[in-house]
Amino acid sequence: MSVAPGSKGKVLLAYSGGLDTSCILVWLIDQGYEVLAYMADVGQEEDFDAAREKALKVGASKVFIEDLRRELVEELVIPTIQANAVYETVYLLGTSVARPVIARSQVAIAQREGCTHVSHGCTGKGNDQVRFELAYYALAPKLQVIAPWRIPEFYKRFPGRNALLAYAAEKGIPVSQTPSKPWSTDENLFHISYEAGILEDPNVTPPKDMWKLTVDPEDAPNTPENITITFKAGKPVRVTNEADSTDLSDPLDLFLYLNTVARRNGVGRIDIVENRFIGIKSRGCYETPGGTILRAAHIDIEGLVLDREVRAYRDEHITPVFGKIMYNGLYFSPEGDLITKMVPLTQTNVNGSVRVKLYKGSVSIVGRWSDTENLYDMEQSSMDVQGDFEPTDSEGFIKIQSIRLKKWGQKFQNN
């Protein structure tokens, strides 16, 4: 590793262009480090050129901007959909799924550039510090980590926004003139999160203008919109919408379109209180537009084509574990490696198409079919046609199932 004479080391900082990480960048330089800035394009609305210019202006020796959108969709988002994974039954893991690709790219650049350290701007109370640092240590055990918001010298010097603003003025760090929102956000192409500020009171209703991605369901179009999603081995491979002549098959384009159609129909909002990995309860509001549609469609097609016992095993042993691993930042771990290899094995027969209706925030399934899977037999399921099912067979099935229940019931009669 090449370190400039007199420098404490070379640091690759995960940089956002905002006040916090800009101050961290300059503070690290003040501490004697050479600082390189790294930004990940995971689909957030960001002026990357302006952020690059700002980082160089305040002292970064190099700036790296990596487009990770396709990696995020193909390697993290789609497997999460295949697993039907959520955290605590409702959170679609929007922040969590982006962290592995961001951390992996940061580590790769740090190693290529001969960095001795990596750094981030995560708070000392949140999940992201855990997610990033566990990934760093798994991927590059010898890299050292600088977490300013856990360093007393830093957080005591900057107890709030005003202290950061004063430091920015002192050091000539450009500060956006946009008024600060009374909450914080994190955005990628899968979702956006809102927390802190006024949202820390769990009984405060989020203001209407907080929601950035989706139209208010009450203001969404009065006419439903219908789309069709086709799955192959559990992966979305085609989306069509006759109303606007859409027909897409590229994974990234397909997902971005689902975001678009969900947003205009007010789909994907939730407001929850969750349990952070470090033990603190946190209130969060989330918009996951395209992901909400995909998950609903995927669950539905599985009902048609997936074997009952395979589905039950996956739902009990894979889905909750996958969600917990992603939420806790353990994607790069032995158990993470195991569980991600198991998911595709459950999806071999998940082939078919689902017709979806979007209307004022709701996602309704209105039909499904498969050209290749035949677990569903209309004649066998019909109440009007006997087909090849012999009703008398049910008598023996019921008798076998009742053996233990009769034994259980006898004890009440004997008493």
Coordinates of C-alpha atoms in Angstrom, one line a residue:
M1 CA 0.0 0.0 0.0
S2 CA 1.4 3.4 -1.0
V3 CA 1.0 6.1 1.7
A4 CA 2.2 9.6 1.3
P5 CA 5.1 10.6 3.6
G6 CA 3.7 12.2 6.8
S7 CA 0.2 10.8 6.2
K8 CA -1.5 8.6 8.7
G9 CA -2.8 6.6 5.8
K10 CA -5.0 6.6 2.7
V11 CA -8.8 6.5 3.4
L12 CA -11.6 5.7 0.9
L13 CA -14.7 7.5 2.3
A14 CA -18.2 6.5 1.3
Y15 CA -19.3 10.0 0.3
S16 CA -22.8 11.3 -0.3
G17 CA -22.1 15.0 -1.2
G18 CA -24.1 16.1 1.8
L19 CA -23.2 18.2 4.9
D20 CA -22.2 15.2 7.1
T21 CA -19.8 13.4 4.7
S22 CA -18.3 16.6 3.4
C23 CA -17.4 17.6 6.9
I24 CA -16.1 14.1 7.6
L25 CA -13.9 14.3 4.5
V26 CA -12.3 17.6 5.6
W27 CA -12.0 16.4 9.3
L28 CA -10.2 13.3 8.1
I29 CA -7.8 15.5 6.2
D30 CA -7.3 17.6 9.3
Q31 CA -6.4 14.4 11.2
G32 CA -3.6 13.7 8.7
Y33 CA -5.2 11.2 6.3
E34 CA -5.2 11.3 2.5
V35 CA -8.9 11.0 1.6
L36 CA -10.4 9.5 -1.6
A37 CA -14.1 9.9 -2.1
Y38 CA -16.4 7.1 -3.3
M39 CA -20.0 7.4 -4.5
A40 CA -22.3 4.5 -5.5
D41 CA -25.1 5.1 -8.0
V42 CA -27.8 2.7 -6.8
G43 CA -30.6 4.7 -8.5
Q44 CA -30.9 7.6 -6.1
E45 CA -31.8 11.0 -7.6
E46 CA -28.4 12.7 -7.2
D47 CA -26.3 15.2 -9.2
F48 CA -23.1 13.1 -9.3
D49 CA -21.2 15.6 -11.3
A50 CA -21.8 18.3 -8.7
A51 CA -20.9 15.9 -5.9
R52 CA -17.7 15.0 -7.6
E53 CA -16.7 18.7 -8.0
K54 CA -17.6 19.4 -4.4
A55 CA -15.5 16.5 -3.1
L56 CA -12.5 17.6 -5.1
K57 CA -12.9 21.2 -4.0
V58 CA -12.9 20.3 -0.3
G59 CA -9.8 18.2 -0.6
A60 CA -10.4 14.7 -1.9
S61 CA -7.4 13.4 -3.9
K62 CA -9.6 11.3 -6.1
V63 CA -13.3 10.7 -6.6
F64 CA -14.9 7.4 -7.8
I65 CA -18.5 7.1 -8.9
E66 CA -19.7 3.6 -9.6
D67 CA -22.9 2.6 -11.4
L68 CA -24.2 -0.3 -9.4
R69 CA -27.8 -0.3 -10.5
R70 CA -27.7 -3.5 -12.5
E71 CA -25.8 -5.4 -9.9
L72 CA -28.3 -4.3 -7.3
V73 CA -31.3 -5.5 -9.3
E74 CA -29.8 -8.7 -10.6
E75 CA -27.8 -9.8 -7.5
L76 CA -29.8 -8.5 -4.6
V77 CA -33.3 -7.3 -5.5
I78 CA -34.4 -10.3 -7.6
P79 CA -33.2 -12.9 -5.2
T80 CA -34.9 -11.1 -2.4
I81 CA -38.2 -11.3 -4.4
Q82 CA -37.6 -15.0 -5.1
A83 CA -37.3 -15.6 -1.4
N84 CA -40.4 -13.5 -0.7
A85 CA -38.1 -12.0 2.0
V86 CA -39.2 -9.3 4.4
Y87 CA -38.2 -8.2 7.9
E88 CA -40.7 -8.4 10.7
T89 CA -43.5 -9.3 8.2
V90 CA -43.7 -5.9 6.5
Y91 CA -40.4 -4.3 5.7
L92 CA -39.2 -5.1 2.2
L93 CA -35.5 -4.6 3.0
G94 CA -35.1 -1.7 0.7
T95 CA -32.1 -0.1 2.5
S96 CA -30.6 -3.5 3.5
V97 CA -30.3 -5.0 -0.1
A98 CA -28.2 -2.1 -1.4
R99 CA -25.5 -2.3 1.3
P100 CA -23.7 -5.4 0.0
V101 CA -23.1 -4.0 -3.5
I102 CA -22.1 -0.6 -2.1
A103 CA -19.6 -2.1 0.4
R104 CA -18.2 -4.6 -2.1
S105 CA -17.4 -1.9 -4.6
Q106 CA -15.9 0.3 -2.0
V107 CA -13.6 -2.5 -0.8
A108 CA -12.5 -3.3 -4.4
I109 CA -11.6 0.3 -5.0
A110 CA -9.8 0.7 -1.7
Q111 CA -7.7 -2.4 -2.4
R112 CA -7.0 -1.2 -6.0
E113 CA -5.9 2.2 -4.8
G114 CA -3.7 0.9 -1.9
C115 CA -5.9 2.3 0.8
T116 CA -5.2 1.5 4.5
H117 CA -8.6 2.5 5.7
V118 CA -12.3 2.8 4.6
S119 CA -14.7 5.2 6.2
H120 CA -18.4 6.0 6.2
G121 CA -20.8 8.5 7.7
C122 CA -23.3 6.2 9.4
T123 CA -24.6 7.1 12.9
G124 CA -23.6 5.2 16.0
K125 CA -27.2 4.2 16.7
G126 CA -28.3 2.8 13.3
N127 CA -28.1 -0.5 11.4
D128 CA -26.0 0.7 8.5
Q129 CA -22.8 1.0 10.5
V130 CA -23.2 -2.7 11.2
R131 CA -24.0 -3.6 7.6
F132 CA -21.1 -1.8 6.1
E133 CA -18.5 -2.8 8.6
L134 CA -19.4 -6.5 8.7
A135 CA -19.1 -6.4 4.9
Y136 CA -15.7 -4.7 5.0
Y137 CA -14.3 -7.1 7.5
A138 CA -15.6 -10.2 5.6
L139 CA -14.3 -9.0 2.2
A140 CA -11.0 -7.4 3.4
P141 CA -10.1 -8.4 7.0
K142 CA -7.0 -6.3 7.0
L143 CA -8.6 -3.0 6.0
Q144 CA -9.1 -0.6 9.0
V145 CA -12.4 1.2 9.5
I146 CA -12.9 4.8 10.6
A147 CA -16.4 5.5 11.9
P148 CA -16.4 9.2 12.9
W149 CA -19.8 9.1 14.5
R150 CA -18.5 6.6 17.0
I151 CA -15.3 8.6 17.8
P152 CA -15.8 10.8 20.9
E153 CA -13.5 13.5 19.6
F154 CA -15.8 13.8 16.5
Y155 CA -19.3 13.5 17.9
K156 CA -18.6 15.7 20.9
R157 CA -17.2 18.4 18.6
F158 CA -20.3 18.1 16.3
P159 CA -23.3 17.5 18.5
G160 CA -25.7 18.8 15.9
R161 CA -26.3 20.4 12.5
N162 CA -25.3 23.9 13.7
A163 CA -21.9 22.7 14.7
L164 CA -21.4 21.0 11.3
L165 CA -22.5 24.2 9.5
A166 CA -20.1 26.3 11.5
Y167 CA -17.2 23.9 10.6
A168 CA -18.3 24.0 7.0
A169 CA -18.2 27.8 7.0
E170 CA -14.8 27.8 8.7
K171 CA -13.3 25.3 6.1
G172 CA -15.0 26.7 3.0
I173 CA -17.2 23.7 2.4
P174 CA -20.1 24.5 0.1
V175 CA -23.5 24.0 1.8
S176 CA -26.7 23.6 -0.1
Q177 CA -29.1 26.4 0.3
T178 CA -32.1 24.0 0.3
P179 CA -33.9 24.1 3.6
S180 CA -33.2 21.0 5.7
K181 CA -36.1 18.6 5.9
P182 CA -37.3 17.6 9.4
W183 CA -36.4 14.0 8.7
S184 CA -33.6 12.0 7.0
T185 CA -33.8 9.9 3.9
D186 CA -31.9 7.1 2.1
E187 CA -32.8 6.3 -1.5
N188 CA -32.0 3.7 -4.0
L189 CA -33.9 2.3 -7.0
F190 CA -35.7 -0.3 -4.8
H191 CA -37.0 2.2 -2.3
I192 CA -36.7 5.4 -0.2
S193 CA -36.7 5.5 3.6
Y194 CA -37.7 8.4 5.9
E195 CA -36.7 8.5 9.6
A196 CA -35.6 10.7 12.5
G197 CA -36.7 14.3 13.1
I198 CA -40.4 14.7 13.5
L199 CA -40.9 11.0 12.7
E200 CA -39.3 9.9 16.0
D201 CA -42.7 10.5 17.6
P202 CA -44.4 7.3 16.4
N203 CA -47.8 9.0 16.6
V204 CA -47.0 11.9 14.3
T205 CA -48.7 11.5 10.9
P206 CA -46.1 12.0 8.1
P207 CA -46.9 15.2 6.2
K208 CA -48.2 14.7 2.7
D209 CA -45.2 16.4 1.1
M210 CA -42.8 14.0 2.7
W211 CA -43.6 11.2 0.3
K212 CA -41.2 11.7 -2.6
L213 CA -41.7 8.7 -4.9
T214 CA -45.4 7.9 -5.0
V215 CA -48.5 9.9 -5.6
D216 CA -50.9 10.0 -2.7
P217 CA -53.2 7.0 -3.2
E218 CA -56.2 9.4 -2.8
D219 CA -54.9 11.5 -5.7
A220 CA -54.0 8.5 -7.9
P221 CA -55.9 8.0 -11.2
N222 CA -59.6 6.9 -10.9
T223 CA -59.1 4.3 -13.6
P224 CA -57.2 1.0 -12.7
E225 CA -54.1 0.2 -14.6
N226 CA -53.4 -3.4 -15.7
I227 CA -50.0 -5.1 -16.3
T228 CA -48.8 -8.6 -16.8
I229 CA -45.6 -10.0 -15.2
T230 CA -44.0 -13.2 -16.5
F231 CA -41.6 -15.2 -14.3
K232 CA -39.0 -17.8 -15.3
A233 CA -37.4 -19.8 -12.4
G234 CA -38.8 -17.2 -10.1
K235 CA -37.2 -14.2 -11.9
P236 CA -39.3 -11.5 -13.6
V237 CA -38.4 -11.8 -17.3
R238 CA -41.1 -9.8 -18.9
V239 CA -43.5 -7.0 -18.2
T240 CA -46.3 -5.9 -20.6
N241 CA -48.9 -3.1 -20.4
E242 CA -51.1 -2.8 -23.4
A243 CA -52.4 0.6 -22.3
D244 CA -49.0 2.3 -22.9
S245 CA -47.5 -0.4 -25.3
T246 CA -44.9 -1.4 -22.8
D247 CA -43.1 -4.7 -23.4
L248 CA -39.8 -5.1 -21.5
S249 CA -37.5 -8.0 -20.7
D250 CA -34.2 -6.4 -19.6
P251 CA -34.0 -6.8 -15.7
L252 CA -33.0 -3.2 -15.0
D253 CA -35.4 -1.7 -17.5
L254 CA -38.2 -3.9 -16.3
F255 CA -37.7 -3.0 -12.7
L256 CA -37.5 0.8 -13.4
Y257 CA -40.7 0.5 -15.4
L258 CA -42.5 -1.2 -12.5
N259 CA -41.3 1.7 -10.3
T260 CA -42.8 4.2 -12.7
V261 CA -46.2 2.5 -13.0
A262 CA -46.4 1.9 -9.2
R263 CA -45.5 5.5 -8.4
R264 CA -48.2 6.9 -10.5
N265 CA -50.8 4.6 -8.9
G266 CA -49.7 5.3 -5.3
V267 CA -48.3 1.8 -4.6
G268 CA -45.7 0.9 -2.1
R269 CA -46.1 3.0 1.1
I270 CA -45.7 1.7 4.6
D271 CA -45.2 3.3 8.1
I272 CA -43.8 1.0 10.7
V273 CA -41.9 0.7 14.0
E274 CA -39.1 -1.9 13.7
N275 CA -36.5 -3.5 15.9
R276 CA -33.0 -2.5 14.8
F277 CA -30.3 -5.1 15.0
I278 CA -28.5 -3.2 17.7
G279 CA -31.6 -3.4 20.0
I280 CA -33.3 0.0 19.5
K281 CA -36.8 0.4 18.2
S282 CA -37.1 2.8 15.3
R283 CA -40.0 4.3 13.4
G284 CA -39.5 4.3 9.7
C285 CA -41.6 5.2 6.6
Y286 CA -40.8 3.6 3.4
E287 CA -41.8 3.7 -0.3
T288 CA -41.0 0.5 -2.3
P289 CA -43.1 0.9 -5.4
G290 CA -41.9 -1.6 -8.0
G291 CA -40.8 -4.1 -5.3
T292 CA -44.3 -4.2 -3.8
I293 CA -45.8 -5.2 -7.2
L294 CA -43.1 -7.8 -7.9
R295 CA -43.5 -9.4 -4.5
A296 CA -47.3 -9.7 -4.7
A297 CA -47.1 -11.2 -8.2
H298 CA -44.3 -13.6 -7.3
I299 CA -46.2 -14.9 -4.2
D300 CA -49.3 -15.4 -6.4
I301 CA -47.6 -17.4 -9.2
E302 CA -46.0 -19.6 -6.6
G303 CA -49.5 -20.6 -5.4
L304 CA -50.1 -22.0 -8.9
V305 CA -46.9 -23.7 -9.7
L306 CA -44.8 -24.5 -6.6
D307 CA -45.1 -27.8 -4.8
R308 CA -46.8 -27.6 -1.4
E309 CA -44.0 -29.0 0.7
V310 CA -41.2 -27.1 -1.1
R311 CA -43.1 -23.9 -0.5
A312 CA -43.8 -24.8 3.2
Y313 CA -40.1 -25.6 3.7
R314 CA -38.9 -22.4 2.0
D315 CA -41.4 -20.3 3.9
E316 CA -40.3 -21.7 7.3
H317 CA -36.6 -22.2 6.8
I318 CA -35.4 -19.9 4.1
T319 CA -37.7 -16.8 3.8
P320 CA -37.3 -15.6 7.4
V321 CA -33.6 -16.4 7.6
F322 CA -32.9 -14.6 4.3
G323 CA -34.7 -11.5 5.6
K324 CA -32.9 -11.6 8.9
I325 CA -29.5 -12.1 7.2
M326 CA -30.1 -9.2 4.8
Y327 CA -31.4 -6.8 7.6
N328 CA -28.6 -7.6 9.9
G329 CA -25.8 -7.1 7.3
L330 CA -24.7 -10.7 7.1
Y331 CA -24.9 -11.2 3.4
F332 CA -21.2 -11.8 3.3
S333 CA -21.1 -14.6 5.8
P334 CA -21.1 -18.4 5.8
E335 CA -24.8 -18.4 6.5
G336 CA -25.4 -15.7 3.9
D337 CA -23.5 -17.8 1.3
L338 CA -25.6 -20.9 2.2
I339 CA -29.0 -19.2 2.1
T340 CA -28.4 -17.4 -1.2
K341 CA -27.5 -20.7 -2.8
M342 CA -30.6 -22.4 -1.5
V343 CA -33.1 -19.8 -2.9
P344 CA -32.7 -20.7 -6.6
L345 CA -33.3 -24.4 -5.7
T346 CA -36.8 -23.5 -4.6
Q347 CA -37.6 -21.6 -7.8
T348 CA -37.0 -24.1 -10.6
N349 CA -40.7 -24.5 -11.3
V350 CA -41.8 -21.0 -10.7
N351 CA -42.7 -20.3 -14.3
G352 CA -45.8 -18.4 -15.4
S353 CA -47.5 -15.1 -15.8
V354 CA -49.6 -13.0 -13.4
R355 CA -52.1 -10.3 -14.4
V356 CA -52.0 -7.4 -11.9
K357 CA -54.4 -4.5 -11.3
L358 CA -53.1 -1.3 -9.8
Y359 CA -55.6 1.1 -8.3
K360 CA -55.2 3.9 -5.7
G361 CA -52.4 2.3 -3.7
S362 CA -53.6 -1.3 -4.0
V363 CA -52.1 -4.2 -5.9
S364 CA -54.7 -6.8 -6.9
I365 CA -54.1 -10.1 -8.7
V366 CA -56.8 -10.7 -11.3
G367 CA -55.4 -13.8 -13.0
R368 CA -52.5 -16.1 -13.6
W369 CA -51.4 -19.0 -15.9
S370 CA -48.5 -21.2 -16.7
D371 CA -47.7 -22.8 -20.1
T372 CA -45.1 -25.2 -18.6
E373 CA -46.2 -26.2 -15.1
N374 CA -49.2 -28.5 -14.5
L375 CA -49.6 -28.8 -10.7
Y376 CA -53.0 -27.1 -11.0
D377 CA -55.6 -29.4 -12.7
M378 CA -59.0 -27.7 -13.4
E379 CA -60.9 -30.9 -13.6
Q380 CA -59.3 -32.3 -10.4
S381 CA -60.1 -29.1 -8.6
S382 CA -63.6 -28.6 -9.9
M383 CA -66.7 -29.1 -7.8
D384 CA -68.7 -29.8 -10.9
V385 CA -66.5 -32.5 -12.6
Q386 CA -65.2 -35.6 -10.8
G387 CA -62.2 -36.1 -13.1
D388 CA -59.8 -38.8 -12.1
F389 CA -60.2 -38.1 -8.4
E390 CA -62.2 -40.8 -6.5
P391 CA -64.2 -39.1 -3.6
T392 CA -64.2 -42.4 -1.6
D393 CA -60.4 -42.1 -1.3
S394 CA -61.0 -39.2 1.1
E395 CA -62.6 -41.5 3.6
G396 CA -59.4 -43.4 4.2
F397 CA -57.4 -40.2 4.3
I398 CA -59.7 -38.8 7.0
K399 CA -59.5 -42.0 9.0
I400 CA -55.7 -42.0 9.1
Q401 CA -55.6 -38.4 10.0
S402 CA -58.1 -38.9 12.8
I403 CA -56.2 -41.7 14.6
R404 CA -54.3 -39.4 17.0
L405 CA -57.2 -37.1 17.4
K406 CA -59.5 -39.9 18.6
K407 CA -56.8 -40.8 21.2
W408 CA -56.5 -37.2 22.2
G409 CA -60.3 -36.9 22.5
Q410 CA -60.7 -40.0 24.6
K411 CA -59.0 -38.4 27.6
F412 CA -61.8 -35.9 27.9
Q413 CA -64.5 -38.5 27.8
N414 CA -62.7 -40.7 30.3
N415 CA -62.7 -37.7 32.7

